XYZ file of C-alpha atoms in Angstrom:
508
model
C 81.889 147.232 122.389
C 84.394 148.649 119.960
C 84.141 151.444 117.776
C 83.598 151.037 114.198
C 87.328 152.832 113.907
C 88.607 150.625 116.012
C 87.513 147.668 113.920
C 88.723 148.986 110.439
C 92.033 149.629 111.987
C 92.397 145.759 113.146
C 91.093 145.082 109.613
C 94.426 147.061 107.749
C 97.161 145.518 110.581
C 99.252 143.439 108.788
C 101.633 142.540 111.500
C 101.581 139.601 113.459
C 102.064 140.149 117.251
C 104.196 137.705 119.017
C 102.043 136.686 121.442
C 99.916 135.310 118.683
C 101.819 132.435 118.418
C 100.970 129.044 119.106
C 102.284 127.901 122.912
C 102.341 125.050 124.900
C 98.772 125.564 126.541
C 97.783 126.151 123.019
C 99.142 122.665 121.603
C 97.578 120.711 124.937
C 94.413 121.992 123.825
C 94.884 120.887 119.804
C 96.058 117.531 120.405
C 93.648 116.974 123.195
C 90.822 118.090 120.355
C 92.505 115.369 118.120
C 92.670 112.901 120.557
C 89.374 113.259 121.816
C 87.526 113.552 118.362
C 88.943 110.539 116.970
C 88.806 108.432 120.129
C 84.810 109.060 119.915
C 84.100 109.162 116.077
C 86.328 107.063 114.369
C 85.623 103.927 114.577
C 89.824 102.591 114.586
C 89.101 103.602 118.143
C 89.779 101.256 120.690
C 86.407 101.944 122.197
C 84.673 99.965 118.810
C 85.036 96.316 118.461
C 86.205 97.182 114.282
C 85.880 99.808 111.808
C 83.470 97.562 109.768
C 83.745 100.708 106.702
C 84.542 99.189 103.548
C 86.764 101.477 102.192
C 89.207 100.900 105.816
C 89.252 97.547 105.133
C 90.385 97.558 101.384
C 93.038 99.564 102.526
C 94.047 97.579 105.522
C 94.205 94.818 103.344
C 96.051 95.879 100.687
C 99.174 97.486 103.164
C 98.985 94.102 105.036
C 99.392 92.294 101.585
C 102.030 94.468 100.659
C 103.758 93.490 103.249
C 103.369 89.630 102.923
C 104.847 89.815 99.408
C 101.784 91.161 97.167
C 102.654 94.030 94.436
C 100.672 96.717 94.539
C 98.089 96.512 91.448
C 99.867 93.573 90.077
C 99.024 91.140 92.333
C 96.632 92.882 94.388
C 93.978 95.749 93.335
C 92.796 98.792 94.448
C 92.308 102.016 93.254
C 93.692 104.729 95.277
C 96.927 106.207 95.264
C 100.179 103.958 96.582
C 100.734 106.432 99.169
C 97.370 105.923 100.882
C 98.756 101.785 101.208
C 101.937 102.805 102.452
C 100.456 104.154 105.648
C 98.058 101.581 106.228
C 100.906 99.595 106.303
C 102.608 101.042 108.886
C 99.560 100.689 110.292
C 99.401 97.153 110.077
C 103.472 96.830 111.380
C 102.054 98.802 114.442
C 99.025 96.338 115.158
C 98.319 93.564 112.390
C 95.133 92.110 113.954
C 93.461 96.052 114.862
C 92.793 98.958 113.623
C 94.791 100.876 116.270
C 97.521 101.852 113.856
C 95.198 103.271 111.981
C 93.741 105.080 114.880
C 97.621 106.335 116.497
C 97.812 108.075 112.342
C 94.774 109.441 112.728
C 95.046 111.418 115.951
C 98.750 112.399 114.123
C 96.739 113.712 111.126
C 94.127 115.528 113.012
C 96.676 117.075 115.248
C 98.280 118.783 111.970
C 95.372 119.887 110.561
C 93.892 121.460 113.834
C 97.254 123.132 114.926
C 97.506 124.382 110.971
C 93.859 126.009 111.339
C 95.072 127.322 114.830
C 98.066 128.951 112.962
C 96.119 129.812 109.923
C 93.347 132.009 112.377
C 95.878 133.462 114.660
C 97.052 135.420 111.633
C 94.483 137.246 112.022
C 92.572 137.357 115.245
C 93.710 137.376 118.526
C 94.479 134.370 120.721
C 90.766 133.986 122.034
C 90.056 132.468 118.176
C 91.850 129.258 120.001
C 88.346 128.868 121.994
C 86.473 127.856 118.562
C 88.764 125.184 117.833
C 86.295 122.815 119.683
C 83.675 124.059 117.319
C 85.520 123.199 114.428
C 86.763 120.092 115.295
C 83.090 119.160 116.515
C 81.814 120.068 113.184
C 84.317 118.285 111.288
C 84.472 114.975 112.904
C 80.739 114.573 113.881
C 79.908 115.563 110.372
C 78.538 112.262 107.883
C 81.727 113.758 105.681
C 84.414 112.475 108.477
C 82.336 108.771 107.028
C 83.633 106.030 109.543
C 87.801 106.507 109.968
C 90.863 106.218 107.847
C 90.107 107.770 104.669
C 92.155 109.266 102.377
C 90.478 112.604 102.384
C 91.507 112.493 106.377
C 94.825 112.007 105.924
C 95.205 114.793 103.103
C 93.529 116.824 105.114
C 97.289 118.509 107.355
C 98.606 118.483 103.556
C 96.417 120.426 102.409
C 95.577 122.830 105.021
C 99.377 123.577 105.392
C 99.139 125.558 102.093
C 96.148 127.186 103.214
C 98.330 128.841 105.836
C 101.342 129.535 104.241
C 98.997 131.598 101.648
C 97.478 133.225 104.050
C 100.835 134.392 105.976
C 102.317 135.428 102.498
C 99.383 137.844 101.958
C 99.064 139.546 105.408
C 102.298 140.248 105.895
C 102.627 140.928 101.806
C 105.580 139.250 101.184
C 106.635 136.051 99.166
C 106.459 132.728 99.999
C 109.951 131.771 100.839
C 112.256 128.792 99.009
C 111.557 126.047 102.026
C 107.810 126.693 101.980
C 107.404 126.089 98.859
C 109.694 122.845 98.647
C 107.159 121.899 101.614
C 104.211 122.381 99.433
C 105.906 120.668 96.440
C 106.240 117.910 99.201
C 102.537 117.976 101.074
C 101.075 118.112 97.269
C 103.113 115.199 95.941
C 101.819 113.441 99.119
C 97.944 114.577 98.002
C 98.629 113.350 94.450
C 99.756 109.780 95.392
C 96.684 109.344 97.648
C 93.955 110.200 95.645
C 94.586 112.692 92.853
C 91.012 114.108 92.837
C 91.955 116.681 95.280
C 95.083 117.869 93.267
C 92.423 120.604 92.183
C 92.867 122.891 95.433
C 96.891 122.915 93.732
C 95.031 124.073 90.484
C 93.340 126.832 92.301
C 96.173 127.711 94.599
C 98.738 127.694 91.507
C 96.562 130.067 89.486
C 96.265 132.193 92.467
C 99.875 132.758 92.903
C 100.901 132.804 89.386
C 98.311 136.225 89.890
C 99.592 137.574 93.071
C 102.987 137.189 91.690
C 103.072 139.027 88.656
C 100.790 141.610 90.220
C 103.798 142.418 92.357
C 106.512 141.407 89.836
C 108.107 138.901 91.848
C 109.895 137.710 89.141
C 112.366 135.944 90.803
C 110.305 134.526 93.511
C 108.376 133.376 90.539
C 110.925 131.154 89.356
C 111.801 129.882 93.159
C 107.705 128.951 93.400
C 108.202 126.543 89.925
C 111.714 125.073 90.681
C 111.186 124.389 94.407
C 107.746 122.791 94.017
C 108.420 120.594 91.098
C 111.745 119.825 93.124
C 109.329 118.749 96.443
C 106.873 116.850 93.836
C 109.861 115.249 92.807
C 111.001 114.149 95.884
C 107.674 112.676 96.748
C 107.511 110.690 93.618
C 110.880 108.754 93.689
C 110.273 106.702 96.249
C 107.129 105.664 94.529
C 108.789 104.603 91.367
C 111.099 103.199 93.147
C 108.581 100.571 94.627
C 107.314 100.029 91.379
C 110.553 99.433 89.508
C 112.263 97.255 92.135
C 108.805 95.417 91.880
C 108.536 95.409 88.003
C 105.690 96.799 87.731
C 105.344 100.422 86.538
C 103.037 99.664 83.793
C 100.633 98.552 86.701
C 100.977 102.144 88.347
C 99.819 103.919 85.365
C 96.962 101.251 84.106
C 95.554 100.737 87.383
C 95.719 104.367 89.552
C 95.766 106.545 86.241
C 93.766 104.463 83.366
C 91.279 103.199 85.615
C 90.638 106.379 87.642
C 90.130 108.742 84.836
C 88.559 106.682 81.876
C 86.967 103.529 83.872
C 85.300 105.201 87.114
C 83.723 108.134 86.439
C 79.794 108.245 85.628
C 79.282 109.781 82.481
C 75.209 109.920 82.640
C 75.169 111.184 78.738
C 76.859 111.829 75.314
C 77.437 115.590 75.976
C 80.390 116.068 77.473
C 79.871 119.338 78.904
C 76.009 118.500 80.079
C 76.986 115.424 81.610
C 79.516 117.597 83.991
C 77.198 119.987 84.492
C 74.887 117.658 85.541
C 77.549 115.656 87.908
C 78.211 118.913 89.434
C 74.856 119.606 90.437
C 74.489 115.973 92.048
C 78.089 117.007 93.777
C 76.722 120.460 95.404
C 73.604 118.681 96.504
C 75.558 115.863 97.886
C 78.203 118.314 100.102
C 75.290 120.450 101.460
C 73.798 117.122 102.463
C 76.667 115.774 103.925
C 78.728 119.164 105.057
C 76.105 122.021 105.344
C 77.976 123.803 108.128
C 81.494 123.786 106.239
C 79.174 125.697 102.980
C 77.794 127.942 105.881
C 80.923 128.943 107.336
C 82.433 129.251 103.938
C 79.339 132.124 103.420
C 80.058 133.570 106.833
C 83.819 133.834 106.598
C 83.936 135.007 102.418
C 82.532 138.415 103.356
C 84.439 139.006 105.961
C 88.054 138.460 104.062
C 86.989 140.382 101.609
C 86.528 143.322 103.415
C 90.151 142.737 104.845
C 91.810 141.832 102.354
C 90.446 140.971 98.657
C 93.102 138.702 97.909
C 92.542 136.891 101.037
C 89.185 135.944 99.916
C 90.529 135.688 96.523
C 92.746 132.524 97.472
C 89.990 131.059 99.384
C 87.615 131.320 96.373
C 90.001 130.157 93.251
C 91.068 126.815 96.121
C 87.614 126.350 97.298
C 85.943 125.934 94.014
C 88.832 124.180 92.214
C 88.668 121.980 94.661
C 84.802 120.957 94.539
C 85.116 120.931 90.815
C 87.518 118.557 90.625
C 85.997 116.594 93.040
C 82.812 116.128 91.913
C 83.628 116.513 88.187
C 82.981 112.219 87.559
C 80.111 112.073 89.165
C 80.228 109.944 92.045
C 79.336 111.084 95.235
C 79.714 109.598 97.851
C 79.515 110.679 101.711
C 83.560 111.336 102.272
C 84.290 113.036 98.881
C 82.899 116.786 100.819
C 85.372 116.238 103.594
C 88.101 118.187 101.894
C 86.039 121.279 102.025
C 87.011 121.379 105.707
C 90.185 123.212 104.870
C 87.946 126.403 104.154
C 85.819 126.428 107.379
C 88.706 128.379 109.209
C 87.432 131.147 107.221
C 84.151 131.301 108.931
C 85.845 130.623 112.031
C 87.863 134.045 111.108
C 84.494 135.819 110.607
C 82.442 134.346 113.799
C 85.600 135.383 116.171
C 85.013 139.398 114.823
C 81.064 139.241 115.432
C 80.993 137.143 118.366
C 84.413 138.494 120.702
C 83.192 142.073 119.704
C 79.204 141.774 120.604
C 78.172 141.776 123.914
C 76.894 138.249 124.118
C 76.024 137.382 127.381
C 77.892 134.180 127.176
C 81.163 135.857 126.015
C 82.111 136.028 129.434
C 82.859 132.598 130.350
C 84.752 132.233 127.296
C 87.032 134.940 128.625
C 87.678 132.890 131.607
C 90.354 130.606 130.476
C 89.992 128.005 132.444
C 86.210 128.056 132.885
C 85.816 128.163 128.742
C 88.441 125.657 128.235
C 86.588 123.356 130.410
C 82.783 124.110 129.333
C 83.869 124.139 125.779
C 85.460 120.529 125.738
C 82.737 118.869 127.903
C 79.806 120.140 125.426
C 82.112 119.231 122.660
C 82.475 115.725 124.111
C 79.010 115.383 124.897
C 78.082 116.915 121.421
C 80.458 114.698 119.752
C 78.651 111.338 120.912
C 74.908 112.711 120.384
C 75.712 113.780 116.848
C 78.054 111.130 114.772
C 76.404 108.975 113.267
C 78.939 106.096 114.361
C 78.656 106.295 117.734
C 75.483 104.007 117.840
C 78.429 100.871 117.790
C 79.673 102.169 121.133
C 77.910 99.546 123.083
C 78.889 96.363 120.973
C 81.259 93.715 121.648
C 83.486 91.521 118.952
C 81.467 88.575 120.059
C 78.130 90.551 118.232
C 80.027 90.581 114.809
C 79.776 88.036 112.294
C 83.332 89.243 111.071
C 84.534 87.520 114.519
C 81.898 84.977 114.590
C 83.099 83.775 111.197
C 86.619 83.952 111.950
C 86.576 81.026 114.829
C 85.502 78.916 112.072
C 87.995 79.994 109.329
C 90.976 79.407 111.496
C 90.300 75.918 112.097
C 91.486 75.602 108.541
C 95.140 75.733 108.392
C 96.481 78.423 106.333
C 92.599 78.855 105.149
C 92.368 81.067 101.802
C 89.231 83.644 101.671
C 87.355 85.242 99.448
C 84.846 88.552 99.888
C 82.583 87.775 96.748
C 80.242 90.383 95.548
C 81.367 93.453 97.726
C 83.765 95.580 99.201
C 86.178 94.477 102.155
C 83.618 93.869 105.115
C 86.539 93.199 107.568
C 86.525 89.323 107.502
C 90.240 89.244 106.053
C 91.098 91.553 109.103
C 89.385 89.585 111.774
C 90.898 86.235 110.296
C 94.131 87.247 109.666
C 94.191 86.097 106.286
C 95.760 87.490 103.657
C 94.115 87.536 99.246
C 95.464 85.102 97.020
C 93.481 86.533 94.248
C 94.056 89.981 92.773
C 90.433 91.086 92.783
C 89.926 90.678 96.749
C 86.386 92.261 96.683
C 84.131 93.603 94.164
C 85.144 97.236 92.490
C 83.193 99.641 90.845
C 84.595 98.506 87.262
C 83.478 95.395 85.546
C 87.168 93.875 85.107
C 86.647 93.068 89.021
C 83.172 91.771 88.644
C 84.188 89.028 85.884
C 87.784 87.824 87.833
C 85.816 87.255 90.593
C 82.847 85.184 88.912
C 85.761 82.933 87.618
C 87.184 82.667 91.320
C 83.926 81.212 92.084
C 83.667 78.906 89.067
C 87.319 77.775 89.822
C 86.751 77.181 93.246
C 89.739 79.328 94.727
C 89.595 79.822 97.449
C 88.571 78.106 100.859
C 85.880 79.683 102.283
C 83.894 82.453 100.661
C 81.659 85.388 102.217
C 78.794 87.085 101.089
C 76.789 90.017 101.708
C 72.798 90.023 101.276
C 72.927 87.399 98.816
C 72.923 83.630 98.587
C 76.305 81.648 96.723
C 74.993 79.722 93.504
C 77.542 77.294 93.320
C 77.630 73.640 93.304
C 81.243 73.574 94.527
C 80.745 75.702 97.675
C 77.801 74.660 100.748
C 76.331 76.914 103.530
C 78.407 77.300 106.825
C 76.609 79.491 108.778
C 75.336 83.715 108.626
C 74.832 86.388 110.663
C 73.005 90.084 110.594
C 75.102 92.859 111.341
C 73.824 96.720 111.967
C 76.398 98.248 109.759
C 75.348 101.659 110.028
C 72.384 103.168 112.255
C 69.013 101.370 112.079
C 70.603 99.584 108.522
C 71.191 95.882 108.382
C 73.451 93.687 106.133
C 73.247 89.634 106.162
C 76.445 88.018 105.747
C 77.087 84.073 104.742
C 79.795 81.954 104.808
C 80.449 79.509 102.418
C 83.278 76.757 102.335
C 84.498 74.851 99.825
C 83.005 70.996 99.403
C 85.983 69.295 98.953
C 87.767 70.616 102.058
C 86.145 69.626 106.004
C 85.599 72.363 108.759
């Protein structure tokens, strides 16, 4: 066991050896992680019949529409950024009846954010650090946070870790983050902001941080390279954007829809103080991320300690990200299961920690970790076996298309040429997916803001659309009869009764 020396000594090195870098053993291991993690818990795997997540399926449907001629927000609505679309519709150009697009971008964007952990921890531990990816990427993906697949919080997830690790490299070798880096942040940030701007508060955090650690050094210069390269990459992000928008007519739709609606119509405000009513949303937020994340808060209390001992500003950059981060998240009061996975970017932190206490002890188990090919192999078998015991979507491993009413619905739609559809009364369930239709009405599926409720009442009343599907409640409409249901487990032990309703005047 090392001597206490010994250990304060590793704590002041600021260099970082070469052999610390990340090699081609190194990168099999990350992307088989990726691979492997999203193969078994995301349900865009090919090994699940269809991700049957609402959220997925709004987005699906939107890129699809996108591409058959829909505006974004004009003619079709949802509320997250236009970035988040324009993957899922490369998504849908790489499969247009699956969600294996989906599934290829997500291995991409796990592979990024594991080999920018890998990066991030190597700056300061030795290579054996590599043999906790698998616990990392096991608590990340098996965690209720990782939700069902494809959300946006996944795919921000390599954009925002990259500036976790170029902060960290700045301060241990104390030196300033250089021009392209920061163009490269300007970049990943721009990319955060047009997927869901609620997680532009690690930015806040990081900006504050830096503004700091500059003038503490008087980096004046560097100081003006850090403004003008990363509004130059934020720039660069947001042309093409506007560029959709004006070709398309429809800027004022950008702003009203992902702006307006997101900041004034869909927050909870649970009371008329202001400053309570945050309070209180936080509170619901903290309780809702230990619920759904506990061992990304642990890790976070493991790891903090540790920096700080090596390196206050270390821990400094962690703390101003971390909590701008959850405070922006949480600040308008929804809280739902996916919001805490963004708090994954601060687990390598613990991961820092747990390498010192565990590498150093004399574990008995230490041992076969120091075999590399004996750990490498134990490691990934418990993770896989881990990995299917503990996320909670695993339970759908077993069904087949044929069990789904999506599917079993979908024979019966397609016997109507060019059939329209309607979801009525909830989000996407997957039906225009599995029927390969695409909207004809804006509001698609019921939102959390009562514009969408009212359109689609008058859909109904108007008779719109072909067929129409329900979830857990009967149609009241003279205009539409009963085709046929069916029961669905949608998530473990929890069951949802969809109906499908067509319109009188038309014959099945």
């Amino acid at each position: 066991m090392p001597s206490v020396q010994t250990i304060l000594c590793s704590l002041r090195n600021r260099t970082v050896p070469q052999d610390r870098r990340i090699d081609k053993k190194a990168l099999l291991l990350i992307a088989a992680l990726s691979f492997v993690a999203v193969t078994i818990c995301s349900k865009c795997s090919p090994l699940y019949p269809l991700n049957n997540w609402d959220d997925a399926n709004c987005f699906f449907t939107v890129g699809k529409s996108m591409l058959h001629d829909r505006t974004l927000y004009q003619d079709i609505f949802e509320q997250k950024g236009p970035l988040l679309y324009f993957i899922y519709a490369a998504a849908y150009l790489i499969s247009d009846n699956s969600f294996f697009g989906v599934y290829l971008l997500e291995i991409a964007a796990g592979f990024f954010y594991l080999l920018l952990c890998a990066k991030t921890m190597l700056l300061l531990c030795e290579k054996r650090v590599l043999f906790l990816l698998p616990l990392l990427t096991l608590t990340v993906y098996s965690s209720p946070a990782f939700e069902q697949g494809g959300s946006a919080e996944e795919f921000c997830l390599p954009l925002l870790m990259y500036s976790i690790y170029v902060s960290v490299k700045a301060i241990v070798l104390e030196t300033p983050v250089g021009k392209r880096e920061w163009l490269l942040i300007g970049i990943t940030s721009g990319g955060v902001l047009w997927i869901k701007f609620t997680m532009l508060g690690f930015y806040f955090g990081l900006g504050l941080f830096m503004l700091f650690y500059y003038a503490l050094n008087r980096w004046g210069k560097e100081l003006v390279y850090f403004l003008v390269f990363l509004l130059l990459g934020e720039v660069i992000m947001a042309v093409p954007i506007f560029l959709y928008f004006w070709i398309h007519n429809a800027i004022s739709y950008l702003f009203e829809v992902y702006f307006y609606c997101n900041l004034f119509l869909y927050p909870v405000t649970t009371m008329d103080n202001k400053l309570l009513s945050l309070l209180l949303n936080l509170r619901t937020g903290f309780a809702s991320y230990l619920y759904n994340f506990w061992i990304s808060f642990l890790l976070m209390l493991i790891g903090l300690p540790y920096l700080w001992l090596r390196s206050k500003r270390l821990s400094a950059v962690f703390i101003m990200t971390s909590l701008c981060t959850f405070l922006m998240i949480y600040a308008g009061g929804r809280c739902y299961t996916y919001y805490s996975l963004p708090m994954a970017l601060f687990m390598p932190a613990g991961l820092i920690a747990l390498d010192r206490l565990w590498f150093t002890s004399a574990a008995p188990c230490v041992w076969v970790l120091r075999k590399k090919i004996t750990g490498a192999v134990l490691t990934t078998v418990i993770g896989i076996l881990l990995l299917i015991a503990i996320s909670p979507n695993t339970y759908m491993l077993g069904y087949r298309k044929e069990q789904l009413p999506q599917y079993q619905f979908s024979e019966i739609i397609t016997r109507t040429k060019e059939a329209t559809l309607l979801n009525y009364g909830f989000l996407d369930g997957g039906f225009y997916l599995t029927s390969e239709t695409t909207p004809v009405c804006r509001f698609f599926c019921e939102l959390n803001i009562p514009v969408a409720q009212h359109e689609q009442e008058a859909y109904i009343q108007q008779a719109t659309t072909d067929y129409v599907v329900t979830r857990d409640r009967l149609l009241n409409s003279s205009q539409y009869e009963l085709v046929t249901a069916g029961q669905f487990e949608t998530r473990r032990s929890s069951y949802n009764t969809f109906y499908l309703y067509q319109r009188k005047t038309q014959a099945i």
